[in-house]
Structures are given as structure tokens and as C-alpha cells.
Coordinates of C-alpha atoms and ligand atoms in Angstrom, one line a residue:
X20 CA -262.1 92.1 -114.8
X21 CA -264.2 88.9 -114.8
X22 CA -261.6 86.1 -114.7
X23 CA -263.3 84.2 -117.6
X24 CA -262.5 87.2 -119.9
X25 CA -258.8 87.4 -118.9
X26 CA -256.0 85.9 -121.0
X27 CA -254.6 82.8 -119.3
X28 CA -250.8 82.7 -119.2
X29 CA -249.1 79.3 -119.3
X30 CA -246.7 80.5 -116.6
X31 CA -246.3 83.6 -114.5
X32 CA -243.1 84.1 -112.6
X33 CA -243.2 86.5 -109.8
X34 CA -239.9 88.3 -109.4
X35 CA -237.3 89.1 -112.1
X36 CA -234.2 88.2 -110.1
X37 CA -231.6 85.5 -110.6
X38 CA -234.0 82.6 -109.8
X39 CA -237.0 84.0 -111.5
X40 CA -235.3 84.8 -114.8
X41 CA -233.6 81.4 -114.7
X42 CA -236.9 79.7 -114.2
X43 CA -238.7 81.5 -117.1
X44 CA -235.8 80.8 -119.5
X45 CA -235.6 77.2 -118.4
X46 CA -239.3 76.7 -119.1
X47 CA -239.0 78.2 -122.6
X48 CA -235.8 76.4 -123.3
X49 CA -237.5 73.1 -122.5
X50 CA -240.2 74.0 -125.0
X51 CA -237.6 74.9 -127.6
X52 CA -235.6 71.6 -126.9
X53 CA -238.9 69.7 -127.4
X54 CA -239.5 71.6 -130.7
X55 CA -242.7 73.0 -129.2
X56 CA -244.1 76.5 -129.7
X57 CA -242.9 78.7 -126.9
X58 CA -245.3 78.9 -123.9
X59 CA -246.9 82.2 -122.9
X60 CA -244.6 83.2 -120.0
X61 CA -244.8 86.4 -118.1
X62 CA -242.5 87.8 -115.4
X63 CA -244.0 90.4 -113.0
X64 CA -241.2 92.5 -111.4
X65 CA -241.8 95.0 -108.7
X66 CA -238.7 97.2 -109.5
X67 CA -238.4 99.4 -112.6
X68 CA -235.9 96.9 -114.1
X69 CA -235.1 93.2 -113.6
X70 CA -231.9 92.0 -111.8
X71 CA -231.3 95.0 -109.5
X72 CA -230.0 92.7 -106.8
X73 CA -227.7 90.9 -109.2
X74 CA -226.1 94.4 -110.0
X75 CA -225.2 94.7 -106.3
X76 CA -223.6 91.3 -105.9
X77 CA -219.9 90.8 -105.3
X78 CA -219.4 94.5 -105.0
X79 CA -220.6 94.9 -108.6
X80 CA -218.5 91.9 -109.8
X81 CA -221.1 89.2 -109.3
X82 CA -219.6 86.3 -107.4
X83 CA -222.0 83.8 -109.0
X84 CA -220.7 80.4 -107.8
X85 CA -217.9 78.7 -106.0
X86 CA -215.5 75.9 -107.0
X87 CA -216.0 74.3 -103.6
X88 CA -219.5 72.9 -103.9
X89 CA -219.7 70.9 -100.7
X90 CA -223.3 70.8 -99.6
X91 CA -222.3 72.0 -96.1
X92 CA -222.2 75.5 -97.6
X93 CA -226.0 75.5 -97.9
X94 CA -228.4 75.7 -94.8
X95 CA -232.0 74.9 -94.3
X96 CA -234.3 73.4 -91.6
X97 CA -234.7 70.6 -94.1
X98 CA -231.1 69.5 -94.1
X99 CA -231.0 67.4 -97.3
X100 CA -233.3 69.7 -99.3
X101 CA -230.6 72.0 -100.9
X102 CA -228.4 69.0 -101.8
X103 CA -231.3 67.1 -103.4
X104 CA -232.0 70.2 -105.6
X105 CA -228.3 70.7 -106.4
X106 CA -228.0 67.0 -107.3
X107 CA -230.7 67.5 -109.9
X108 CA -229.3 70.8 -111.3
X109 CA -225.6 70.7 -110.3
X110 CA -223.2 73.5 -110.7
X111 CA -221.8 72.2 -114.0
X112 CA -225.3 72.3 -115.5
X113 CA -226.0 75.8 -114.3
X114 CA -222.7 77.1 -115.6
X115 CA -223.5 75.6 -119.0
X116 CA -227.0 77.3 -118.8
X117 CA -225.2 80.6 -118.1
X118 CA -222.7 80.0 -120.8
X119 CA -225.5 79.5 -123.3
X120 CA -226.8 82.9 -122.3
X121 CA -223.3 84.3 -123.1
X122 CA -222.1 84.4 -119.5
X123 CA -218.6 82.9 -119.4
X124 CA -217.1 82.3 -116.0
X125 CA -213.7 82.4 -114.4
X126 CA -212.4 81.7 -110.9
X127 CA -210.5 83.9 -108.4
X128 CA -209.4 81.4 -105.8
X129 CA -212.5 79.3 -105.3
X130 CA -214.9 82.2 -106.1
X131 CA -216.4 82.3 -109.5
X132 CA -217.3 85.4 -111.5
X133 CA -218.3 86.3 -115.0
X134 CA -215.2 86.8 -117.1
X135 CA -216.2 90.5 -117.4
X136 CA -216.1 90.7 -113.6
X137 CA -219.1 93.0 -114.0
X138 CA -222.6 92.3 -112.7
X139 CA -224.3 94.5 -115.3
X140 CA -223.0 92.2 -118.0
X141 CA -224.8 89.3 -116.3
X142 CA -228.1 91.3 -116.1
X143 CA -227.7 92.3 -119.8
X144 CA -227.2 88.7 -120.8
X145 CA -230.4 87.7 -119.0
X146 CA -232.4 90.6 -120.5
X147 CA -231.4 89.6 -124.0
X148 CA -232.3 86.0 -123.2
X149 CA -235.8 87.1 -122.1
X150 CA -236.3 88.6 -125.5
X151 CA -234.8 85.6 -127.3
X152 CA -237.1 83.2 -125.5
X153 CA -240.3 85.3 -126.0
X154 CA -240.7 86.0 -122.3
X155 CA -243.0 88.9 -121.5
X156 CA -242.0 91.2 -118.8
X157 CA -243.9 93.8 -116.8
X158 CA -241.8 96.0 -114.6
X159 CA -243.0 98.2 -111.8
X160 CA -245.6 95.6 -111.2
X161 CA -245.8 94.7 -107.5
X162 CA -247.8 91.5 -106.8
X163 CA -250.1 91.9 -103.8
X164 CA -252.1 88.6 -103.8
X165 CA -252.2 85.1 -105.4
X166 CA -255.4 83.2 -105.3
X167 CA -256.0 79.7 -106.6
X168 CA -259.3 79.1 -108.4
X169 CA -259.4 76.9 -111.5
X170 CA -256.3 78.9 -112.5
X171 CA -254.1 81.2 -110.4
X172 CA -255.4 84.8 -110.1
X173 CA -252.6 87.3 -109.4
X174 CA -253.3 90.9 -108.3
X175 CA -250.9 93.8 -108.3
X176 CA -250.6 97.1 -106.5
X177 CA -251.5 99.0 -109.7
X178 CA -254.8 97.1 -109.6
X179 CA -254.1 94.8 -112.5
X180 CA -255.1 91.2 -112.5
X181 CA -253.5 88.3 -114.3
X182 CA -254.4 84.7 -114.7
X183 CA -252.0 81.8 -115.1
X184 CA -252.1 78.0 -115.3
X185 CA -248.9 77.8 -113.2
X186 CA -247.0 80.2 -111.0
X187 CA -243.4 80.3 -109.8
X188 CA -242.8 82.4 -106.7
X189 CA -239.3 83.8 -107.2
X190 CA -239.6 87.1 -105.2
X191 CA -236.5 86.6 -103.0
X192 CA -236.2 86.9 -99.3
X193 CA -236.6 89.8 -96.8
X194 CA -233.1 91.3 -96.8
X195 CA -231.9 94.4 -98.6
X196 CA -235.4 95.8 -99.0
X197 CA -234.1 98.8 -100.9
X198 CA -233.5 96.3 -103.8
X199 CA -237.2 95.2 -103.9
X200 CA -237.2 92.3 -101.5
X201 CA -239.5 92.9 -98.6
X202 CA -240.6 89.4 -97.8
X203 CA -243.9 89.7 -99.8
X204 CA -243.8 86.1 -100.9
X205 CA -244.0 84.9 -97.3
X206 CA -247.4 86.5 -97.0
X207 CA -248.9 84.9 -100.2
X208 CA -247.4 81.5 -99.4
X209 CA -248.9 81.7 -95.9
X210 CA -252.3 82.6 -97.3
X211 CA -252.0 79.6 -99.6
X212 CA -251.4 77.3 -96.6
X213 CA -247.6 77.3 -96.4
X214 CA -245.5 77.5 -93.2
X215 CA -242.8 80.2 -93.2
X216 CA -239.8 80.3 -90.9
X217 CA -239.3 83.8 -89.6
X218 CA -236.6 85.6 -91.7
X219 CA -233.3 86.4 -90.1
X220 CA -230.3 88.2 -91.6
X221 CA -227.1 86.4 -92.8
X222 CA -223.9 87.5 -94.4
X223 CA -224.3 90.6 -92.3
X224 CA -222.2 92.7 -89.8
X225 CA -222.0 91.6 -86.2
X226 CA -222.9 94.0 -83.4
X227 CA -220.6 93.8 -80.4
X228 CA -219.8 95.8 -77.3
X229 CA -218.5 98.7 -79.2
X230 CA -216.2 101.0 -77.1
X231 CA -213.1 99.4 -78.8
X232 CA -214.5 98.9 -82.3
X233 CA -215.8 102.5 -82.3
X234 CA -212.4 103.8 -81.4
X235 CA -210.9 101.8 -84.3
X236 CA -213.7 102.5 -86.7
X237 CA -212.6 102.3 -90.4
X238 CA -209.4 100.2 -89.6
X239 CA -209.1 96.7 -90.9
X240 CA -206.8 93.7 -90.5
X241 CA -206.4 90.1 -91.6
X242 CA -206.7 87.6 -88.8
X243 CA -208.1 84.3 -87.7
X244 CA -211.6 84.9 -86.4
X245 CA -213.4 82.5 -84.0
X246 CA -217.1 82.7 -83.1
X247 CA -217.7 81.2 -79.6
X248 CA -221.0 80.2 -78.1
X249 CA -221.0 79.2 -74.5
X250 CA -217.2 78.5 -74.7
X251 CA -217.5 76.3 -77.7
X252 CA -216.0 77.5 -81.1
X253 CA -219.0 77.3 -83.5
X254 CA -217.3 78.9 -86.5
X255 CA -213.8 79.9 -87.6
X256 CA -212.7 82.0 -90.6
X257 CA -209.4 83.5 -91.7
X258 CA -209.8 86.8 -93.5
X259 CA -210.3 90.5 -93.3
X260 CA -212.1 92.1 -90.3
X261 CA -213.2 95.7 -90.4
X262 CA -213.8 97.7 -87.2
X263 CA -217.0 99.8 -87.2
X264 CA -219.0 102.0 -84.8
X265 CA -221.5 99.2 -84.1
X266 CA -219.1 96.3 -84.0
X267 CA -217.3 94.2 -86.7
X268 CA -217.7 93.9 -90.4
X269 CA -215.7 92.4 -93.4
X270 CA -215.6 89.1 -95.2
X271 CA -214.5 86.9 -92.2
X272 CA -217.3 88.4 -90.1
X273 CA -219.9 88.0 -92.9
X274 CA -219.0 84.3 -93.2
X275 CA -219.8 83.5 -89.6
X276 CA -222.7 85.9 -89.1
X277 CA -225.3 83.3 -89.8
X278 CA -224.3 81.4 -86.7
X279 CA -225.1 84.4 -84.6
X280 CA -228.5 84.9 -86.3
X281 CA -229.4 81.3 -85.8
X282 CA -228.9 81.8 -82.1
X283 CA -231.1 84.8 -81.8
X284 CA -234.7 84.8 -80.6
X285 CA -236.7 88.0 -80.7
X286 CA -233.6 90.1 -81.3
X287 CA -231.8 88.6 -78.2
X288 CA -229.0 86.1 -78.2
X289 CA -230.3 82.8 -76.7
X290 CA -226.7 82.0 -75.5
X291 CA -223.8 84.2 -74.6
X292 CA -221.4 84.6 -77.6
X293 CA -218.1 86.3 -78.4
X294 CA -215.9 86.9 -81.3
X295 CA -212.2 86.4 -80.8
X296 CA -209.5 87.6 -83.1
X297 CA -206.1 85.9 -83.3
X298 CA -203.8 88.5 -85.0
X299 CA -200.8 86.3 -85.6
X300 CA -200.1 82.6 -86.0
X301 CA -198.4 80.7 -83.1
X302 CA -194.9 80.7 -84.7
X303 CA -195.1 84.5 -85.2
X304 CA -196.4 85.0 -81.6
X305 CA -193.4 83.1 -80.3
X306 CA -191.0 85.3 -82.3
X307 CA -192.9 88.4 -81.2
X308 CA -192.4 87.6 -77.6
X309 CA -188.6 87.4 -78.2
X310 CA -188.8 90.7 -80.0
X311 CA -190.7 92.4 -77.1
X312 CA -188.0 91.1 -74.7
X313 CA -185.4 92.7 -77.0
X314 CA -187.3 96.0 -77.1
X315 CA -187.7 96.0 -73.3
X316 CA -183.9 96.4 -73.2
X317 CA -183.2 98.3 -76.5
X318 CA -186.0 100.7 -76.1
X319 CA -186.1 100.8 -72.3
X320 CA -186.7 104.5 -72.0
X321 CA -189.3 104.7 -74.7
X322 CA -193.0 104.9 -74.0
X323 CA -195.2 101.7 -74.1
X324 CA -196.6 102.5 -77.5
X325 CA -193.2 101.6 -79.0
X326 CA -193.6 97.9 -78.0
X327 CA -195.8 97.1 -81.0
X328 CA -194.4 99.8 -83.3
X329 CA -194.5 98.7 -87.0
X330 CA -195.9 95.3 -85.9
X331 CA -199.5 96.6 -86.0
X332 CA -201.1 99.8 -87.3
X333 CA -200.5 102.3 -84.4
X334 CA -204.1 102.7 -83.3
X335 CA -204.7 98.9 -83.2
X336 CA -201.4 98.3 -81.4
X337 CA -202.2 100.9 -78.8
X338 CA -205.6 99.4 -78.2
X339 CA -204.1 95.9 -77.8
X340 CA -201.7 97.3 -75.2
X341 CA -204.5 99.2 -73.3
X342 CA -206.6 96.0 -73.3
X343 CA -203.8 93.8 -72.1
X344 CA -202.1 96.1 -69.6
X345 CA -204.8 98.4 -68.3
X346 CA -202.3 101.2 -67.7
X347 CA -201.2 104.5 -69.3
X348 CA -199.2 104.2 -72.5
X349 CA -197.0 107.1 -71.3
X350 CA -195.1 104.6 -69.0
X351 CA -191.7 103.3 -70.1
X352 CA -191.2 99.9 -71.7
X353 CA -188.7 99.0 -69.0
X354 CA -191.5 98.9 -66.5
X355 CA -193.0 95.8 -68.1
X356 CA -192.7 92.4 -66.4
X357 CA -192.5 89.1 -68.2
X358 CA -196.1 88.6 -67.0
X359 CA -197.1 91.9 -68.8
X360 CA -195.5 90.6 -72.0
X361 CA -197.4 87.4 -71.7
X362 CA -200.6 89.4 -71.3
X363 CA -199.9 91.3 -74.5
X364 CA -199.2 88.0 -76.3
X365 CA -202.5 86.6 -74.9
X366 CA -204.4 89.5 -76.3
X367 CA -202.8 89.2 -79.7
X368 CA -203.8 85.5 -79.6
X369 CA -207.4 86.0 -78.2
X370 CA -208.7 89.5 -78.6
X371 CA -212.2 89.1 -77.4
X372 CA -215.4 91.0 -78.3
X373 CA -218.8 90.3 -76.6
X374 CA -221.5 89.7 -79.2
X375 CA -224.8 91.5 -78.9
X376 CA -226.3 90.3 -82.2
X377 CA -226.3 91.2 -85.9
X378 CA -227.3 94.2 -87.9
X379 CA -230.8 94.1 -89.3
X380 CA -232.1 92.4 -92.5
X381 CA -231.7 95.7 -94.4
X382 CA -227.9 95.3 -94.2
X383 CA -227.8 91.5 -94.9
X384 CA -226.9 89.8 -98.2
X385 CA -229.2 86.8 -97.6
X386 CA -232.1 85.6 -95.6
X387 CA -232.1 82.7 -93.2
X388 CA -235.6 81.2 -93.0
X389 CA -238.5 81.5 -95.5
X390 CA -241.0 79.0 -96.9
X391 CA -240.7 75.6 -95.2
X392 CA -239.0 73.3 -97.7
X393 CA -240.7 70.2 -96.4
X394 CA -243.8 71.5 -98.1
X395 CA -242.1 71.6 -101.5
X396 CA -241.1 68.5 -103.6
X397 CA -237.3 68.6 -103.9
X398 CA -237.5 66.8 -107.2
X399 CA -239.6 69.6 -108.8
X400 CA -239.9 72.5 -106.4
X401 CA -243.7 72.2 -106.8
X402 CA -245.7 73.0 -103.7
X403 CA -247.1 69.9 -102.0
X404 CA -250.1 72.0 -100.9
X405 CA -251.1 73.9 -104.1
X406 CA -250.5 72.1 -107.3
X407 CA -249.0 74.2 -110.1
X408 CA -247.3 76.5 -107.6
X409 CA -243.5 76.5 -107.3
X410 CA -240.9 78.2 -105.2
X411 CA -237.3 78.9 -106.0
X412 CA -234.4 81.1 -104.8
X413 CA -234.2 82.9 -101.5
X414 CA -238.0 82.8 -100.8
X415 CA -237.4 79.2 -99.8
X416 CA -235.8 78.3 -96.5
X417 CA -232.3 77.9 -97.9
X418 CA -229.4 80.1 -97.4
X419 CA -225.8 79.8 -98.6
X420 CA -222.5 80.8 -97.2
X421 CA -220.7 83.9 -98.5
X422 CA -218.8 83.2 -101.7
X423 CA -221.3 82.7 -104.5
X424 CA -223.5 80.0 -102.9
X425 CA -226.6 82.1 -102.9
X426 CA -226.6 82.9 -106.6
X427 CA -225.7 79.3 -107.3
X428 CA -228.8 78.3 -105.3
X429 CA -230.9 80.9 -107.2
X430 CA -229.8 79.6 -110.6
X431 CA -230.1 75.9 -109.8
X432 CA -233.4 76.1 -108.0
X433 CA -234.8 78.5 -110.7
X434 CA -233.8 76.2 -113.5
X435 CA -235.4 73.2 -111.7
X436 CA -238.6 75.1 -111.0
X437 CA -238.9 76.2 -114.7
X438 CA -238.1 72.8 -116.0
X439 CA -240.6 71.2 -113.7
X440 CA -243.4 73.6 -114.7
X441 CA -242.7 72.6 -118.3
X442 CA -242.8 68.9 -117.4
X443 CA -246.1 69.3 -115.6
X444 CA -247.6 71.1 -118.5
X445 CA -246.3 68.8 -121.3
X446 CA -245.0 65.7 -119.6
X447 CA -241.2 64.9 -119.5
X448 CA -238.4 67.4 -120.1
Ligands
FAD22 C1 -225.5 93.6 -101.5 C2 -225.7 92.1 -101.8 C3 -224.6 91.5 -102.4 C4 -224.7 90.1 -102.6 N1 -223.6 89.5 -103.2 C5 -223.7 88.2 -103.5 C6 -222.6 87.5 -104.2 O1 -221.6 88.1 -104.6 N2 -222.8 86.2 -104.5 C7 -223.9 85.5 -104.1 O2 -224.0 84.3 -104.4 N3 -225.0 86.1 -103.6 C8 -224.9 87.4 -103.3 N4 -226.0 88.1 -102.7 C9 -227.2 87.3 -102.5 C10 -227.9 87.0 -103.8 O3 -228.0 88.2 -104.5 C11 -229.4 86.5 -103.5 O4 -229.4 85.4 -102.7 C12 -230.0 86.1 -104.9 O5 -230.1 87.2 -105.7 C13 -231.5 85.6 -104.6 O6 -232.1 85.4 -105.9 P1 -233.7 85.4 -106.0 O7 -234.0 85.3 -107.4 O8 -234.2 84.4 -105.0 O9 -234.1 86.8 -105.4 P2 -233.7 88.3 -105.9 O10 -232.5 88.3 -106.7 O11 -233.7 89.1 -104.6 O12 -234.9 88.6 -106.8 C14 -236.3 88.8 -106.4 C15 -237.0 89.7 -107.3 O13 -238.4 89.7 -106.9 C16 -238.8 91.0 -107.0 N5 -240.0 91.1 -106.1 C17 -240.1 91.1 -104.8 N6 -241.3 91.3 -104.3 C18 -242.1 91.4 -105.4 C19 -243.5 91.6 -105.6 N7 -244.3 91.7 -104.6 N8 -244.0 91.6 -106.9 C20 -243.1 91.5 -108.0 N9 -241.8 91.3 -107.8 C21 -241.3 91.3 -106.6 C22 -237.7 91.9 -106.5 O14 -237.8 93.2 -106.9 C23 -236.5 91.1 -107.1 O15 -236.2 91.7 -108.4 C24 -225.9 89.4 -102.4 C25 -227.0 90.1 -101.9 C26 -226.9 91.5 -101.6 C27 -228.1 92.2 -101.0

């Protein structure tokens, strides 16, 4: 269609995820607060419904923020960029925003969830708000190109074309492609002159030398995990670790996985890395050594696998013994020297796994990298290269730690982008 004959939307938001829906609502809310007619706002969403990724968050419970809002939980090549945005739309403001949509929150430890502990209720609240705020929505509409002429011209896979005065790119990152996020935004932003840092997976499983993890696949334990790069501890996390065919998974592993990704170039580690697991604290290790000395006498004729009986799940205990002692478990406990017992304690303190890398973006919960934040104004999230163009959420080079930080970023940055688009159109908020 000739672009002069097309309707011109005030704002088109590309992507109906957490950041895109927040942006569209924030724009309309600013109109309402200023007692203006609502703008003409359209969300184009690739999936057959909005918020599919929100449904998957927090194992279906939607861990939407965290009480510990230290800025060190957010990462970007532009170190101060996330905190500048979060200063403008702090957690408190985003929680009020959610509350006004009907999403009340509660905390479990530091992690924050909707009171319903159900992701679908969050998506429902957003959907109703899109109606309330006169936001148009076209689903199954996959954007393929954005061009800037007098207005923005947006083309979709089903050969539709839309025209808008302003555009917010909120199409997410490049992880979990099955939920619609295939890094499309990087291509359009590059075409419009933006630099994009190559996407890497974070909050993802770690691939290790796997003979041991494969043998223990499906078992889990709580322990103190350290991630070590060139003999320096670069991350530590206490929590659950799950053994798997390819390596290690579980919350503690997810939390440190970004540090592995950041040290990978072309799918290879740039420095040698290992994960070590400390299975017991120092005081417990001391009493365990005394217990093993007692067992060496009391259970002298029993086989080695009785040394850690009921102290660890049998399969894990046996693997510790094999790793520490390098001898058949059919031997008698009486055959163990003090040095052998020390070797077992050492392995319980530092059970080491050589890291090969991480699993791919498809398995990750968030994307490291994305559109270079130095090319966006942190006060508005407007592009410094193309006026009237904004970025928010995961498409930007910002990633958060595991624990609600990525949704917090999506909400805060979405609200800021929507509010800024309003301010640019009408002046002031
Ligand atoms: C399994 C899983 C669990 C997670 N759990 C948590 C959690 O508990 N807490 C937390 O804080 N974070 C969690 N995250 C991360 C969090 O969901 C994301 O960081 C956040 O949703 C990003 O918001 P966004 O709006 O930028 O992108 P998204 O929510 O990914 O939304 C982007 C939208 O854009 C659409 N889109 C993409 N390309 C196009 C196109 N070409 N045209 C039109 N539309 C397009 C997509 O279909 C999608 O709906 C999890 C992620 C995953 C995968």
C-alpha cells in the first residue's frame, strides 16, 4: 500500500511481552493522567497470544522482582545504564504500576511473586489492561522490517505494512526461541544503524566434563558452589545443584552461569574454568572426619561404601569415595589410612568439575548482549541514532541475575520507554 494512504499510529510497540505491554500501558496511562484522548497505540506480537514468556517464568509462578535491588544484580557493557533507568522507574514505582493493573505481590525470601503465585494471572491482568487502555493488538504478526521515512514503516511476515509516528522495540532477546524470541530486533536495529553485542546465554545450565555428572544424572543436593576461572573464585552461590547428562543444572548453577558465558568466545572458553562443590560447612566436615575415624573401627569389616552411609545419598557418596580414593569400593573400611580419610574430606570440601561451557541460548532464561545501550538515552530509552525509536527489555544489552531481576528490568524499562514516547509526543509527563 502507498504509505500516504496508510493510517498513522501514534505508537507501535513491537512485542507483546512484559516490557512491550508495560510500555504501551504506560503511554496510554500518561495520556489518561493528562486528561488527553488516548493515543492510537498498536502492539504487534509474533505469537498467537501475548505474554507467552511470562507464562513460563518462575516455573509458572512468575518471580517478578526481588527485595534486594542492589544494582550489582544487573549487567551491561554500559555499567551505569541499568541503574540510571532503575533510578527513574524504581522497583516501588513498577510495583505500584502492577498493583494498579490488579497484580498484588508477595515475597518468598527475597523473591517477589504475584499473590496468586500464578503466571497466567499476571498475563490476564495485562490483557485486561490492554482493553481498558484502548490498546490495539494484532497477534500472529511477525515484524520483518522497520524503515524510517517521515514516519516509521513496519512490515510483517504476512505482508502487512503499518505506519507509526513512534516505535518501541520490545521484542526480547535471543533465548528460548520456542517462546517467540529469536533475536529479530537485533537485525532491524542493526539496519537502522545500531551496534549489537553478540547474544550469549545466561541463567542456563553449565556443561562440564560429564562422566561423573552423567552417572549421577537426576540426583540433586544443596551445597556451596564456587565458579573458578584461572584459580580465582569469580562467583559463589549456595543452593541446589542438579546432576545431568551434560553437566550441572539447578538454581545455584543458573545464578553463576552468566560468568561462564561472559568468558566464552566462539563457543570456546577463553580461560580454563571449573565448578567446585563444597558439600558440608567446615564445622560439619570436622565432625565428619571424627565420625569416619569411629566407623573405621566400628565398621572395620564392612565395605568402603559404608563410610558415608546415610551421610549422603548412596550414589553420590559412592562417587565421592571413588573420586577421592581411586580404588574398588569392595575393600574393607579398615584398609583406609588417615591420609585416605583426609582425601575424602578434601573431596567433600572441593568436588571439582572442569567446565566446557554452557548450554545454548535455547535453554537459557535470559540473553547477555543485545543492542548497545550507549546508543540509547538512559533518561528516555530513545535511540540516539533514530529519533522516535525506543528500546526496552531484553533486546537491550542488559541482563539480570536469577531471582526476578529480568522481569523487573522489563517492567521498569518498558514503563520508561512508554512514558518517554508520550512525553516526546505531547511534552512533559
Ligand atoms: C523459562 C524462562 C523462565 C524465566 N523465569 C523468569 C523469572 O522467574 N523471573 C524473571 O525475572 N525473569 C525470568 N525469565 C526472563 C524473563 O522472562 C525475560 O527477561 C523477560 O520476559 C523479557 O521481557 P521482554 O518484554 O524484553 O521480552 P519477552 O517477554 O521475551 O517478550 C518479547 C515478545 O516479542 C515478541 N516478538 C519477538 N520477535 C517478534 C517479531 N519479529 N514481531 C513481533 N513480535 C515479536 C515475542 O513473541 C515476545 O512475546 C525467564 C525466562 C524464561 C525463558
